GROMACS .gro file of C-alpha atoms in nm:
model
  326
    1MET     CA    1   3.011   2.016  -2.608
    2LYS     CA    2   3.031   1.725  -2.365
    3ARG     CA    3   3.267   1.924  -2.140
    4ILE     CA    4   3.028   2.220  -2.141
    5SER     CA    5   2.734   1.994  -2.049
    6ALA     CA    6   2.934   1.820  -1.775
    7SER     CA    7   3.046   2.151  -1.622
    8ARG     CA    8   2.690   2.287  -1.639
    9GLU     CA    9   2.558   1.976  -1.464
   10LEU     CA   10   2.829   1.997  -1.199
   11LEU     CA   11   2.746   2.362  -1.128
   12LEU     CA   12   2.377   2.276  -1.101
   13LEU     CA   13   2.454   1.986  -0.868
   14ILE     CA   14   2.654   2.224  -0.647
   15ALA     CA   15   2.369   2.476  -0.657
   16ILE     CA   16   2.123   2.205  -0.546
   17ALA     CA   17   2.356   2.105  -0.262
   18LEU     CA   18   2.389   2.467  -0.147
   19LEU     CA   19   2.013   2.512  -0.172
   20LEU     CA   20   1.955   2.205   0.046
   21ALA     CA   21   2.215   2.326   0.296
   22LEU     CA   22   2.045   2.667   0.316
   23ILE     CA   23   1.705   2.506   0.370
   24ALA     CA   24   1.847   2.264   0.629
   25SER     CA   25   1.982   2.559   0.830
   26ARG     CA   26   1.625   2.678   0.883
   27PHE     CA   27   1.433   2.351   0.867
   28PRO     CA   28   1.657   2.044   0.927
   29ALA     CA   29   1.370   1.797   0.882
   30PHE     CA   30   1.351   1.888   0.514
   31VAL     CA   31   1.673   1.700   0.431
   32THR     CA   32   1.581   1.373   0.600
   33PRO     CA   33   1.588   1.077   0.358
   34ALA     CA   34   1.212   1.022   0.390
   35ASN     CA   35   1.131   1.383   0.305
   36LEU     CA   36   1.380   1.398   0.017
   37ALA     CA   37   1.218   1.082  -0.123
   38ALA     CA   38   0.880   1.257  -0.098
   39VAL     CA   39   1.022   1.562  -0.279
   40PHE     CA   40   1.155   1.337  -0.556
   41ASN     CA   41   0.813   1.172  -0.585
   42ASP     CA   42   0.643   1.513  -0.609
   43THR     CA   43   0.891   1.612  -0.880
   44SER     CA   44   0.855   1.289  -1.080
   45PRO     CA   45   0.585   1.422  -1.320
   46LEU     CA   46   0.808   1.719  -1.399
   47ILE     CA   47   1.104   1.484  -1.457
   48LEU     CA   48   0.905   1.276  -1.706
   49LEU     CA   49   0.786   1.580  -1.900
   50ALA     CA   50   1.130   1.745  -1.889
   51ILE     CA   51   1.292   1.439  -2.050
   52GLY     CA   52   1.044   1.452  -2.338
   53GLN     CA   53   1.081   1.828  -2.374
   54MET     CA   54   1.460   1.798  -2.370
   55ILE     CA   55   1.453   1.556  -2.664
   56VAL     CA   56   1.228   1.795  -2.860
   57ILE     CA   57   1.453   2.093  -2.783
   58LEU     CA   58   1.759   1.892  -2.891
   59THR     CA   59   1.609   1.887  -3.242
   60LYS     CA   60   1.572   2.268  -3.245
   61CYS     CA   61   1.199   2.255  -3.166
   62ILE     CA   62   0.980   2.318  -2.863
   63ASP     CA   63   0.662   2.151  -2.738
   64LEU     CA   64   0.427   2.387  -2.554
   65SER     CA   65   0.141   2.136  -2.563
   66VAL     CA   66   0.281   1.886  -2.310
   67ALA     CA   67   0.064   2.004  -2.020
   68ALA     CA   68  -0.248   2.012  -2.240
   69ASN     CA   69  -0.160   1.662  -2.366
   70LEU     CA   70  -0.131   1.554  -2.002
   71ALA     CA   71  -0.469   1.706  -1.916
   72LEU     CA   72  -0.653   1.562  -2.218
   73THR     CA   73  -0.504   1.214  -2.179
   74GLY     CA   74  -0.576   1.219  -1.807
   75MET     CA   75  -0.939   1.313  -1.874
   76VAL     CA   76  -0.978   1.044  -2.142
   77VAL     CA   77  -0.849   0.762  -1.921
   78SER     CA   78  -1.059   0.893  -1.630
   79LEU     CA   79  -1.374   0.877  -1.844
   80ILE     CA   80  -1.277   0.529  -1.963
   81ASN     CA   81  -1.232   0.422  -1.602
   82ILE     CA   82  -1.582   0.550  -1.519
   83ALA     CA   83  -1.732   0.367  -1.817
   84ALA     CA   84  -1.536   0.044  -1.756
   85PRO     CA   85  -1.413   0.036  -1.394
   86GLY     CA   86  -1.308  -0.328  -1.426
   87LEU     CA   87  -1.064  -0.264  -1.712
   88PRO     CA   88  -0.713  -0.389  -1.615
   89MET     CA   89  -0.472  -0.112  -1.522
   90VAL     CA   90  -0.219  -0.236  -1.776
   91VAL     CA   91  -0.474  -0.155  -2.046
   92ILE     CA   92  -0.543   0.189  -1.896
   93VAL     CA   93  -0.172   0.272  -1.889
   94ALA     CA   94  -0.131   0.146  -2.247
   95ILE     CA   95  -0.424   0.364  -2.358
   96ALA     CA   96  -0.269   0.666  -2.186
   97ILE     CA   97   0.067   0.615  -2.356
   98GLY     CA   98  -0.095   0.539  -2.692
   99PHE     CA   99  -0.322   0.843  -2.679
  100GLY     CA  100  -0.029   1.062  -2.578
  101ILE     CA  101   0.168   0.923  -2.873
  102LEU     CA  102  -0.120   1.012  -3.106
  103LEU     CA  103  -0.126   1.372  -2.982
  104GLY     CA  104   0.252   1.395  -3.011
  105MET     CA  105   0.238   1.259  -3.366
  106ILE     CA  106  -0.008   1.532  -3.461
  107ASN     CA  107   0.250   1.792  -3.357
  108GLY     CA  108   0.529   1.604  -3.532
  109ILE     CA  109   0.344   1.567  -3.862
  110LEU     CA  110   0.248   1.935  -3.872
  111VAL     CA  111   0.610   2.037  -3.810
  112TRP     CA  112   0.756   1.777  -4.048
  113LYS     CA  113   0.517   1.768  -4.343
  114LEU     CA  114   0.379   2.123  -4.339
  115ALA     CA  115   0.696   2.295  -4.214
  116ILE     CA  116   0.499   2.504  -3.963
  117PRO     CA  117   0.720   2.654  -3.688
  118PRO     CA  118   0.704   2.428  -3.379
  119ILE     CA  119   0.609   2.710  -3.143
  120VAL     CA  120   0.309   2.796  -3.362
  121VAL     CA  121   0.201   2.432  -3.396
  122THR     CA  122   0.221   2.354  -3.027
  123LEU     CA  123   0.057   2.679  -2.918
  124GLY     CA  124  -0.232   2.585  -3.145
  125THR     CA  125  -0.257   2.223  -3.031
  126MET     CA  126  -0.226   2.333  -2.669
  127THR     CA  127  -0.545   2.536  -2.709
  128ILE     CA  128  -0.718   2.264  -2.912
  129PHE     CA  129  -0.640   1.992  -2.657
  130ARG     CA  130  -0.781   2.203  -2.372
  131GLY     CA  131  -1.087   2.279  -2.584
  132VAL     CA  132  -1.146   1.909  -2.652
  133ILE     CA  133  -1.149   1.844  -2.277
  134PHE     CA  134  -1.425   2.103  -2.239
  135LEU     CA  135  -1.621   1.948  -2.524
  136LEU     CA  136  -1.593   1.602  -2.367
  137THR     CA  137  -1.701   1.713  -2.021
  138GLU     CA  138  -1.880   2.047  -2.066
  139GLY     CA  139  -1.646   2.181  -1.801
  140LYS     CA  140  -1.735   1.917  -1.541
  141TRP     CA  141  -1.478   1.755  -1.313
  142VAL     CA  142  -1.409   1.387  -1.260
  143ASN     CA  143  -1.368   1.347  -0.884
  144SER     CA  144  -1.213   1.086  -0.659
  145HIS     CA  145  -1.537   0.901  -0.578
  146GLU     CA  146  -1.597   0.841  -0.950
  147MET     CA  147  -1.258   0.672  -0.999
  148SER     CA  148  -1.200   0.307  -0.910
  149ASP     CA  149  -0.966   0.220  -0.624
  150ALA     CA  150  -0.734   0.034  -0.862
  151PHE     CA  151  -0.715   0.339  -1.090
  152LYS     CA  152  -0.600   0.558  -0.800
  153ALA     CA  153  -0.368   0.302  -0.641
  154VAL     CA  154  -0.101   0.256  -0.909
  155PRO     CA  155   0.116   0.569  -0.857
  156ARG     CA  156   0.085   0.539  -0.476
  157THR     CA  157   0.180   0.171  -0.447
  158GLU     CA  158   0.520   0.139  -0.280
  159ILE     CA  159   0.800  -0.092  -0.397
  160PHE     CA  160   1.114  -0.108  -0.181
  161GLY     CA  161   1.001   0.204   0.004
  162LEU     CA  162   0.939   0.420  -0.304
  163PRO     CA  163   0.605   0.483  -0.480
  164VAL     CA  164   0.559   0.346  -0.831
  165LEU     CA  165   0.552   0.706  -0.959
  166SER     CA  166   0.912   0.753  -0.846
  167TRP     CA  167   1.020   0.421  -0.998
  168ILE     CA  168   0.866   0.520  -1.331
  169ALA     CA  169   1.064   0.845  -1.329
  170ILE     CA  170   1.385   0.659  -1.244
  171SER     CA  171   1.319   0.405  -1.519
  172ALA     CA  172   1.256   0.684  -1.772
  173VAL     CA  173   1.585   0.853  -1.678
  174ILE     CA  174   1.777   0.528  -1.732
  175LEU     CA  175   1.591   0.434  -2.051
  176PHE     CA  176   1.634   0.767  -2.226
  177TRP     CA  177   1.996   0.803  -2.111
  178ILE     CA  178   2.058   0.477  -2.298
  179VAL     CA  179   1.856   0.595  -2.600
  180LEU     CA  180   2.043   0.925  -2.629
  181THR     CA  181   2.392   0.789  -2.567
  182ARG     CA  182   2.383   0.440  -2.715
  183THR     CA  183   2.147   0.444  -3.014
  184THR     CA  184   2.145   0.581  -3.367
  185LEU     CA  185   1.817   0.761  -3.297
  186GLY     CA  186   1.970   0.939  -3.000
  187ARG     CA  187   2.265   1.060  -3.207
  188SER     CA  188   2.020   1.175  -3.474
  189PHE     CA  189   1.843   1.400  -3.221
  190TYR     CA  190   2.170   1.578  -3.144
  191ALA     CA  191   2.271   1.600  -3.510
  192ALA     CA  192   1.933   1.735  -3.625
  193GLY     CA  193   1.947   2.021  -3.378
  194GLY     CA  194   2.321   2.084  -3.366
  195ASN     CA  195   2.376   2.117  -3.741
  196PRO     CA  196   2.070   2.038  -3.957
  197ASN     CA  197   2.258   2.090  -4.286
  198ALA     CA  198   2.538   1.852  -4.190
  199ALA     CA  199   2.280   1.604  -4.061
  200THR     CA  200   2.103   1.611  -4.396
  201TYR     CA  201   2.430   1.547  -4.582
  202ALA     CA  202   2.494   1.257  -4.343
  203GLY     CA  203   2.166   1.098  -4.451
  204ILE     CA  204   1.955   1.200  -4.152
  205ASN     CA  205   1.600   1.309  -4.229
  206VAL     CA  206   1.573   1.609  -3.995
  207GLY     CA  207   1.194   1.637  -4.027
  208ARG     CA  208   1.142   1.269  -3.948
  209THR     CA  209   1.379   1.297  -3.651
  210GLN     CA  210   1.178   1.590  -3.515
  211PHE     CA  211   0.863   1.384  -3.567
  212TRP     CA  212   1.002   1.107  -3.346
  213ALA     CA  213   1.105   1.362  -3.084
  214PHE     CA  214   0.748   1.494  -3.063
  215THR     CA  215   0.619   1.136  -3.053
  216ILE     CA  216   0.839   1.051  -2.753
  217SER     CA  217   0.738   1.374  -2.580
  218GLY     CA  218   0.373   1.286  -2.642
  219ALA     CA  219   0.418   0.935  -2.502
  220LEU     CA  220   0.572   1.068  -2.181
  221ALA     CA  221   0.303   1.337  -2.153
  222GLY     CA  222   0.030   1.074  -2.196
  223LEU     CA  223   0.183   0.848  -1.930
  224THR     CA  224   0.219   1.146  -1.697
  225GLY     CA  225  -0.145   1.238  -1.765
  226TYR     CA  226  -0.266   0.909  -1.617
  227LEU     CA  227  -0.020   0.928  -1.325
  228TRP     CA  228  -0.121   1.288  -1.249
  229VAL     CA  229  -0.499   1.239  -1.239
  230SER     CA  230  -0.476   0.906  -1.055
  231ARG     CA  231  -0.237   1.043  -0.794
  232PHE     CA  232  -0.439   1.358  -0.725
  233ALA     CA  233  -0.770   1.176  -0.790
  234VAL     CA  234  -0.919   1.457  -0.997
  235ALA     CA  235  -0.943   1.548  -1.366
  236TYR     CA  236  -1.065   1.878  -1.512
  237VAL     CA  237  -1.001   2.121  -1.798
  238ASP     CA  238  -0.724   2.321  -1.631
  239VAL     CA  239  -0.520   2.033  -1.488
  240ALA     CA  240  -0.151   2.133  -1.497
  241GLY     CA  241  -0.240   2.474  -1.637
  242GLY     CA  242   0.080   2.665  -1.721
  243PHE     CA  243   0.295   2.364  -1.634
  244GLU     CA  244   0.449   2.363  -1.981
  245LEU     CA  245   0.649   2.673  -1.884
  246THR     CA  246   0.786   2.495  -1.576
  247VAL     CA  247   0.889   2.204  -1.799
  248VAL     CA  248   1.077   2.435  -2.038
  249ALA     CA  249   1.236   2.606  -1.736
  250ALA     CA  250   1.360   2.272  -1.601
  251CYS     CA  251   1.527   2.199  -1.936
  252VAL     CA  252   1.690   2.541  -1.970
  253ILE     CA  253   1.813   2.539  -1.609
  254GLY     CA  254   1.947   2.189  -1.673
  255GLY     CA  255   2.174   2.316  -1.949
  256VAL     CA  256   1.962   2.222  -2.251
  257SER     CA  257   2.034   2.478  -2.523
  258ILE     CA  258   1.724   2.634  -2.673
  259MET     CA  259   1.923   2.655  -2.999
  260GLY     CA  260   1.927   2.275  -3.015
  261GLY     CA  261   2.194   2.007  -3.014
  262ILE     CA  262   2.309   2.045  -2.652
  263GLY     CA  263   2.158   1.877  -2.347
  264THR     CA  264   2.151   1.558  -2.144
  265VAL     CA  265   1.901   1.351  -1.951
  266LEU     CA  266   2.102   1.418  -1.635
  267GLY     CA  267   2.075   1.792  -1.695
  268ALA     CA  268   1.697   1.771  -1.740
  269LEU     CA  269   1.675   1.562  -1.421
  270LEU     CA  270   1.880   1.812  -1.220
  271GLY     CA  271   1.684   2.107  -1.358
  272ALA     CA  272   1.357   1.943  -1.257
  273LEU     CA  273   1.492   1.858  -0.911
  274PHE     CA  274   1.611   2.218  -0.864
  275LEU     CA  275   1.261   2.350  -0.933
  276GLY     CA  276   1.101   2.068  -0.733
  277ILE     CA  277   1.310   2.146  -0.425
  278ILE     CA  278   1.222   2.514  -0.451
  279ALA     CA  279   0.850   2.436  -0.490
  280ASN     CA  280   0.852   2.209  -0.184
  281ALA     CA  281   1.084   2.414   0.035
  282LEU     CA  282   0.950   2.768   0.011
  283PRO     CA  283   0.618   2.699   0.185
  284VAL     CA  284   0.800   2.502   0.457
  285VAL     CA  285   1.035   2.789   0.544
  286ASN     CA  286   0.750   3.043   0.531
  287ILE     CA  287   0.863   3.219   0.213
  288SER     CA  288   0.598   3.351  -0.024
  289PRO     CA  289   0.526   3.120  -0.320
  290PHE     CA  290   0.574   3.423  -0.546
  291TRP     CA  291   0.947   3.394  -0.474
  292GLN     CA  292   0.937   3.057  -0.649
  293MET     CA  293   0.860   3.233  -0.978
  294ALA     CA  294   1.131   3.494  -0.912
  295ILE     CA  295   1.394   3.233  -0.829
  296SER     CA  296   1.298   3.018  -1.126
  297GLY     CA  297   1.305   3.319  -1.357
  298GLY     CA  298   1.645   3.425  -1.226
  299ALA     CA  299   1.781   3.074  -1.275
  300ILE     CA  300   1.650   3.070  -1.634
  301ILE     CA  301   1.818   3.405  -1.712
  302ILE     CA  302   2.149   3.283  -1.568
  303ALA     CA  303   2.123   2.960  -1.768
  304VAL     CA  304   2.051   3.149  -2.092
  305VAL     CA  305   2.346   3.384  -2.029
  306LEU     CA  306   2.574   3.084  -1.975
  307ASN     CA  307   2.447   2.929  -2.298
  308ALA     CA  308   2.508   3.253  -2.486
  309GLN     CA  309   2.862   3.286  -2.353
  310ALA     CA  310   2.939   2.923  -2.434
  311ASN     CA  311   2.828   2.976  -2.794
  312ARG     CA  312   2.997   3.314  -2.833
  313SER     CA  313   3.360   3.204  -2.809
  314PRO     CA  314   3.365   2.994  -3.129
  315GLY     CA  315   3.210   3.288  -3.313
  316ARG     CA  316   3.488   3.524  -3.204
  317ILE     CA  317   3.754   3.278  -3.317
  318ILE     CA  318   3.594   3.254  -3.661
  319LEU     CA  319   3.581   3.632  -3.694
  320LYS     CA  320   3.945   3.668  -3.594
  321ARG     CA  321   4.048   3.410  -3.851
  322ALA     CA  322   3.841   3.585  -4.119
  323GLU     CA  323   4.000   3.923  -4.038
  324HIS     CA  324   4.346   3.769  -4.045
  325ALA     CA  325   4.275   3.609  -4.381
  326THR     CA  326   4.175   3.941  -4.531
   0.00000   0.00000   0.00000
């Protein structure tokens, strides 16, 4: 499995390099270090959400509510900032993460305790979260002039030439690489999705593991909710509408198996960067944005085909052995 993931990541890295070379042939300024840093910063919200989604998918689940979680958390912290503009930003960020965790736990409990299929749960909570935003605001927007300067400054503040938003994405990549490769919880995520029956016999509570996966996804979605609304200085019902599909696409393109048990943080990062480069490059080289959807869709189909082929070989071997035995 590790060899398959490594080869998938290598192929994606080569694809990104070829994509950058193709773009550079038409618009050389795109591949300057400053512009690539800006592209990474633009892609950072997708990276954060893709890491959380990857962990959920590892456990054989899916979280379609991440964008709605982002929007609701972003609206909540925006309203708090209006009501208490002097509140320290550390408290605002903590509230965003905590509220995101709460929303993620709701998904996790419904999947764990009530055994409702994850896609049904998260489709339902996605709609509920968006509806709660409307109830809180009656459809009104929170605009830039209503937000405090400190609230808007955090993701834009530069440290060593990179905005805080980029540093948060980098930190998340490092943190969750360690969690997935060096901790018991990380190994449980892979076991729960790769072979739930064997995981149960090994003493792993699959439902509880899925609960923690949704909780982590919720925490990252909540953090991204604050970063999103503060960076763009606007909050409204349809913030990041449809973005959950882009997040799933980043994971699938990054080699995360939708059947669970296979995937890495590096793969999710590369998948997000692939989509981020496309999103930033197509308008620059005067290609219709509709091609972004076509290219993304094509990449998803190719990734799914590769996943299917990778999983098909063991099945053929088993059948051959069974036929020989008979």
